[in-house]
Coordinates of C-alpha atoms and ligand atoms in Angstrom, one line a residue:
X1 CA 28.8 55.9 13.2
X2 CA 30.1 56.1 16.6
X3 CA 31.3 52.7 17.9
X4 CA 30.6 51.3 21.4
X5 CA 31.3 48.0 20.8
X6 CA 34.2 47.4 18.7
X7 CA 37.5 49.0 18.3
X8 CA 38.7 49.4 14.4
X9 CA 42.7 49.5 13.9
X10 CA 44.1 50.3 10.7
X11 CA 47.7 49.4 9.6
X12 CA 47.3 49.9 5.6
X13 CA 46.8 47.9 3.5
X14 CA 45.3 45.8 6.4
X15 CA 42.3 46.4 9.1
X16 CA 40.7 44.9 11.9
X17 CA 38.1 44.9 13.7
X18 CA 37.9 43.9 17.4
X19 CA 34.8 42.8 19.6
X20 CA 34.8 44.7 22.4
X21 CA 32.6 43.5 24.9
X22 CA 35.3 41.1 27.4
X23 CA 33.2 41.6 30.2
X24 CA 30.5 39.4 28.4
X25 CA 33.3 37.1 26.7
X26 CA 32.3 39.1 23.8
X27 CA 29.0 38.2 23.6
X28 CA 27.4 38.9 20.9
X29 CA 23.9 41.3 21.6
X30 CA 21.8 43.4 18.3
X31 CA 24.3 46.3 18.6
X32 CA 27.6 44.4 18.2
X33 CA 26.7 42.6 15.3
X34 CA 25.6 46.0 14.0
X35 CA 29.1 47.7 14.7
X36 CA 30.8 44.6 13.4
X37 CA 29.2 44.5 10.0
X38 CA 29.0 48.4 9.2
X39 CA 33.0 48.9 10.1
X40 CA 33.5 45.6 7.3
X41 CA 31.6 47.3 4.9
X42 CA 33.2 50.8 5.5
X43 CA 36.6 49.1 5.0
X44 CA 35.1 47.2 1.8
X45 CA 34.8 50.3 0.4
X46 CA 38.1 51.9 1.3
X47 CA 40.2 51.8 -1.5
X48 CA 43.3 51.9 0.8
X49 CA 42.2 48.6 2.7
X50 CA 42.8 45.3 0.9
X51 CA 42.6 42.3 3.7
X52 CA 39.9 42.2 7.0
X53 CA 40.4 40.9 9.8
X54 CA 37.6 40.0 12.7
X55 CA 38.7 39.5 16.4
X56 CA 38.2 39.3 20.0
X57 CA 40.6 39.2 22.5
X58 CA 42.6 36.0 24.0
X59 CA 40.1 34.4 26.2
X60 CA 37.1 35.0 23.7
X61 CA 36.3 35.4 20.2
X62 CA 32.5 35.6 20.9
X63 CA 30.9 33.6 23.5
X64 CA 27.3 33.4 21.1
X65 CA 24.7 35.5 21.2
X66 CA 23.9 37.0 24.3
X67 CA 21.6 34.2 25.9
X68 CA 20.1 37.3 28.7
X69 CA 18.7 38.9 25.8
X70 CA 17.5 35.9 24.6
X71 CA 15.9 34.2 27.8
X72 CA 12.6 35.9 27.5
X73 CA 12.2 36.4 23.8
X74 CA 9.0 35.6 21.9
X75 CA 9.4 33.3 18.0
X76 CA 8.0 37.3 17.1
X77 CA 10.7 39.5 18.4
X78 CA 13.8 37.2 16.9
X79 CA 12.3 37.0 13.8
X80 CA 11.9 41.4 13.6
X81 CA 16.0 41.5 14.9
X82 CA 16.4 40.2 11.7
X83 CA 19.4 38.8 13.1
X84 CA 20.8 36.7 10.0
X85 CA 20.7 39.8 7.8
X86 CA 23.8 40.9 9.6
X87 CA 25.8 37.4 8.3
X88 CA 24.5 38.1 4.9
X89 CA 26.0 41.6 4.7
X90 CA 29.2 39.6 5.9
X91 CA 28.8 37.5 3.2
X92 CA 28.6 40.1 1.1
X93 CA 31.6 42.0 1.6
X94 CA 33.8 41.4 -1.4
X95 CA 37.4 42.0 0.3
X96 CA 38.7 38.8 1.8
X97 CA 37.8 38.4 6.0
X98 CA 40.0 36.3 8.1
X99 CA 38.3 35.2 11.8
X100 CA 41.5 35.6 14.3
X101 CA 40.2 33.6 17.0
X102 CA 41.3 32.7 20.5
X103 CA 39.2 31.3 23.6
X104 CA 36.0 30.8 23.0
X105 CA 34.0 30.8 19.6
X106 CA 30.2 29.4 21.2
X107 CA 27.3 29.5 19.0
X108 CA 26.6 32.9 17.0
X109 CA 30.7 33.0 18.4
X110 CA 31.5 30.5 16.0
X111 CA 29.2 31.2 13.2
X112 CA 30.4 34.6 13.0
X113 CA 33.7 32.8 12.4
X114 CA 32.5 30.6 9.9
X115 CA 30.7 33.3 8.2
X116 CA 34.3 34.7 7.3
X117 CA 36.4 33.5 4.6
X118 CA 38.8 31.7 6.6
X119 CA 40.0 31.1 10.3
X120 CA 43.3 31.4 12.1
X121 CA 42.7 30.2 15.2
X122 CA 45.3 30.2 18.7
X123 CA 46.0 27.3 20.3
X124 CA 43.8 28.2 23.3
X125 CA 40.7 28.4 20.6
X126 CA 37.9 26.4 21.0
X127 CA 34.8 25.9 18.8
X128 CA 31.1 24.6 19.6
X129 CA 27.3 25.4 19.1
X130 CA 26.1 24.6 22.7
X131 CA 22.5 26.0 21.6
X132 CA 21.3 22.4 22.3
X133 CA 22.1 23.1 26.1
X134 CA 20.2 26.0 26.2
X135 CA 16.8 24.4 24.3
X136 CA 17.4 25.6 20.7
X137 CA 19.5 25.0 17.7
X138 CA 22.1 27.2 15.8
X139 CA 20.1 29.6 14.4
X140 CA 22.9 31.7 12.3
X141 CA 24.0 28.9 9.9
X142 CA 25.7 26.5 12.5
X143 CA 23.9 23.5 11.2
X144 CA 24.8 24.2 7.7
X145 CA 28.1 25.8 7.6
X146 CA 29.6 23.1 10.3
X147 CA 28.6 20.4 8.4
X148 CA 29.8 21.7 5.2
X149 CA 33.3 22.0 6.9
X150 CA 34.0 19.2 8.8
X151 CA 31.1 16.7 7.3
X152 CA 28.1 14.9 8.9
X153 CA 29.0 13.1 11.4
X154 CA 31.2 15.0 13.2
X155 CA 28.7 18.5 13.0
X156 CA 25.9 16.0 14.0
X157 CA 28.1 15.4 17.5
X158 CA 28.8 18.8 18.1
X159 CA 25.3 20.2 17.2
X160 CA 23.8 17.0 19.2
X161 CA 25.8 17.7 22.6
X162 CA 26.9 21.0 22.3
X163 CA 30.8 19.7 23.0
X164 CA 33.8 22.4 22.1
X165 CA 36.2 21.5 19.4
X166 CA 40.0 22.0 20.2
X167 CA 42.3 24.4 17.8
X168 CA 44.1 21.2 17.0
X169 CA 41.3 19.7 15.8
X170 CA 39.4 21.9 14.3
X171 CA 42.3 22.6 11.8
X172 CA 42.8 18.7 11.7
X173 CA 39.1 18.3 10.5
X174 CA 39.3 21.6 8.0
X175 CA 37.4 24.1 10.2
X176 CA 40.2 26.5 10.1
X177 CA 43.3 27.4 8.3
X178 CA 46.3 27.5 11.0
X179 CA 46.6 27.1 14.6
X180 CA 49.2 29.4 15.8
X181 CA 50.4 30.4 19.3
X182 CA 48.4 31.6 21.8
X183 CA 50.3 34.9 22.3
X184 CA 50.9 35.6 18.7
X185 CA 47.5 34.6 17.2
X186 CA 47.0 38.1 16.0
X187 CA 50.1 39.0 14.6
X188 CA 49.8 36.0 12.7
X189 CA 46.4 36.4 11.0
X190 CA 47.9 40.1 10.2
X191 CA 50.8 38.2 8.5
X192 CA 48.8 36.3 6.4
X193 CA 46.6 39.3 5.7
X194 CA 49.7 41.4 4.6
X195 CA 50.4 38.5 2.5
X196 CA 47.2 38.3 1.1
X197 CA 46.8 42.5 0.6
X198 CA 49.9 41.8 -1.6
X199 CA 48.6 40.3 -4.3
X200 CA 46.8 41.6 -7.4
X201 CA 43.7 42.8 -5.9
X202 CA 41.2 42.0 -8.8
X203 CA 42.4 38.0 -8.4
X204 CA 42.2 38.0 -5.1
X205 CA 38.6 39.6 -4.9
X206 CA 37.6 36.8 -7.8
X207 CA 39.4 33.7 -6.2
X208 CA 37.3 34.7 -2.9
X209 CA 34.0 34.5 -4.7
X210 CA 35.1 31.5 -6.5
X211 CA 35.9 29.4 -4.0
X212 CA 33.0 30.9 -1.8
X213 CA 30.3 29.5 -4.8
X214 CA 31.7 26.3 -4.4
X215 CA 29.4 26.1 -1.6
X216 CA 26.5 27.3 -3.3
X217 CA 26.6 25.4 -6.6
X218 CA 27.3 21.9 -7.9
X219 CA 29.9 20.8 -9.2
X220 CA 29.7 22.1 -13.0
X221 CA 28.2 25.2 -12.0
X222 CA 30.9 26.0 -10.1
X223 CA 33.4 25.4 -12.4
X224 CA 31.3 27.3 -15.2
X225 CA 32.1 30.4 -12.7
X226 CA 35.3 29.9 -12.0
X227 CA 36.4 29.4 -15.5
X228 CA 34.3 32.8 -16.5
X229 CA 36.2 34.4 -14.0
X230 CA 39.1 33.4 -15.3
X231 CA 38.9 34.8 -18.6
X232 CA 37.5 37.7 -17.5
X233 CA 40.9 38.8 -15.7
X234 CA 43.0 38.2 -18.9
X235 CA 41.6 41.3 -19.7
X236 CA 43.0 43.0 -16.7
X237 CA 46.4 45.1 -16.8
X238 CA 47.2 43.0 -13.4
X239 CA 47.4 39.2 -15.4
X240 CA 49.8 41.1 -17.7
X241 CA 52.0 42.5 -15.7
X242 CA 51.7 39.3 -13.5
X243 CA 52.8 36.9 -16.4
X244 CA 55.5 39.3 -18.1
X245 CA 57.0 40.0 -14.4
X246 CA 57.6 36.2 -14.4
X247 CA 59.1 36.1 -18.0
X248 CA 60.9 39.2 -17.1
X249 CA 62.6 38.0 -13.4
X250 CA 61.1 40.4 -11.5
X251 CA 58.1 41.6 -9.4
X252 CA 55.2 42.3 -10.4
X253 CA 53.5 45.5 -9.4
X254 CA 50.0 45.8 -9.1
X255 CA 47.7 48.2 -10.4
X256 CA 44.3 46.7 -9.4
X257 CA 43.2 47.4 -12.7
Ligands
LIG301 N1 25.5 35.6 26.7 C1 25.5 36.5 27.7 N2 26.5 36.5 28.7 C2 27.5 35.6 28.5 C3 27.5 34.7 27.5 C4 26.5 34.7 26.5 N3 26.4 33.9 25.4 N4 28.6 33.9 27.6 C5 29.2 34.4 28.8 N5 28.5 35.4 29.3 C6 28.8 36.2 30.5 C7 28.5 35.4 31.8 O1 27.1 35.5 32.1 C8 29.4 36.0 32.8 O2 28.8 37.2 33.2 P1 28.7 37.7 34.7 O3 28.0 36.5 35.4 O4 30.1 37.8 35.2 O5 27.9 38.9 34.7 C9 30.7 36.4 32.0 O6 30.2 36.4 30.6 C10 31.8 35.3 32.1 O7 31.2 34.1 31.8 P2 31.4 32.8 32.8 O8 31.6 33.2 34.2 O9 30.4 31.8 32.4 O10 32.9 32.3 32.2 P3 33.4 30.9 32.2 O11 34.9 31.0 31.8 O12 33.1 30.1 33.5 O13 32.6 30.1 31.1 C11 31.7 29.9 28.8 C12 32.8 30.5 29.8 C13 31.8 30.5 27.5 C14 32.0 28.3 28.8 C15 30.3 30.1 29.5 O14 30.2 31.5 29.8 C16 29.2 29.7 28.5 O15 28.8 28.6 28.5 N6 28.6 30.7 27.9 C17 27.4 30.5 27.1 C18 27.8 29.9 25.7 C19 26.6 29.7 24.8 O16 25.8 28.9 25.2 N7 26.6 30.3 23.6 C20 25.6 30.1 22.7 C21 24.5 31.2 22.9 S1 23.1 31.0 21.8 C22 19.8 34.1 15.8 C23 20.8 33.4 15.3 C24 21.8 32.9 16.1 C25 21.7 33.1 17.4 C26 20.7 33.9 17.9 C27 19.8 34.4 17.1 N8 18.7 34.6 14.9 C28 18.7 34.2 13.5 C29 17.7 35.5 15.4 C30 22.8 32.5 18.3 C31 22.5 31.9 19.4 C32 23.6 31.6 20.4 O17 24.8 31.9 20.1

């Protein structure tokens, strides 16, 4: 589909996709979350791809949803956008996403963040769910997916007064993975995607939906899965070749298989 919204750049074996909108600090309207989760699942399935990567530009990752489509909106009409569908075909997509985020992640901004498997974030980020300022709560999993990563209390503020969270402490408290400089942010989340992309595919794609049903299962559950999972790639060439390039001094190549 043609994009309006986003720009896509490839550098094998990585990709990313870029809001588009700075005008609007990237705000995020029906269209741009439609742009944003089609070009994930195209470079899912691209065989050639093997680490994602969701951005905006310096001064904003995505300042929420876009409040002017918004102001006159009946319970009706946001319930048929069907908004939320769009975070759980993000959800879905089985390659890993990093969120490289500078300025301002606000609301759906910051969701969409969280909504990704992890977060580098610039020094000049800042994270909040100011819904509460504008007569509504996070609607897009704020309440649940804050809370999970940075605990009660400190969600409870956040949600309460709609207050922005620093890059400092947003890695202090868990919310994301690395705070890097301001004018390398980017180059740094495609580091740590190269470094991802460069191990054995089938592990990576299995470690990610581990550690993703942590949040969605209790404790035994979860380790049920993850030990499943873990037996089921001794049977792939890759743990092989993994192990016997260790015995062997040397690297391992992978085959994805
Ligand atoms: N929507 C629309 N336009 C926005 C916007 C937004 N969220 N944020 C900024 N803009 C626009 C501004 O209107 C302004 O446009 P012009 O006036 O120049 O035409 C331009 O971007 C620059 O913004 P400012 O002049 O305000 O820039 P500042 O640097 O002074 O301030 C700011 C930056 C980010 C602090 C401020 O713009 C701001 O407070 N923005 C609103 C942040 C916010 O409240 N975000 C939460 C939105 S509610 C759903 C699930 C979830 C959601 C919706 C539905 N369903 C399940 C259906 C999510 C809801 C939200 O995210």
């Amino acid at each position: 589909m043609p994009y309006e919204f986003i720009l896509i750049q490839r550098e094998e074996p990585i990709a990313v996709v870029q809001i588009n909108r700075p005008k609007q600090l990237n705000a995020l309207n029906s269209r741009v979350m439609l742009e944003v989760t089609s070009a994930l699942e195209e470079l899912d399935a691209d065989a050639a791809i093997r680490c994602l990567i969701v951005t905006g530009n310096e001064r904003a990752f995505g300042a929420g949803a876009d409040i002017k489509d918004m102001a006159s909106a009946t319970p009706v009409e946001m319930l048929e956008k069907n908004w939320i569908a769009y975070w759980d075909r993000i959800k879905k997509v089985s390659k890993p996403v990093i969120a490289a985020v500078s300025g301002y992640a606000f609301g759906g901004g910051c969701e969409l963040a969280m909504t990704c498997d992890l977060i580098v974030a610039s020094e000049s980020a800042q994270f909040a769910q100011p819904e509460i300022n504008l007569g509504v709560i996070p609607g897009a999993g704020g309440t649940q997916r804050l809370t999970r990563a940075i605990g009660k209390s400190k969600a409870m503020e956040m949600v309460l007064t709609g207050r922005a969270m620093s890059a400092r402490e947003a890695e202090a408290r868990g919310l994301v993975a690395r705070v890097v400089p301001t004018e390398s942010y980017l180059d740094e989340a495609k580091n740590l995607a190269r470094e991802i992309a460069s191990k054995a595919p089938i592990a990576v794609r299995l470690a990610k939906e581990s550690v993703n049903k942590a949040f969605e299962s209790s404790l035994a559950d979860g380790l049920d899965y993850e030990r499943k999972l873990f037996y089921f790639l001794f049977g792939t060439d890759d743990a092989h070749e993994g192990m016997n390039a260790f015995v062997e001094k040397r690297k391992a190549e992978w085959k994805g298989k």
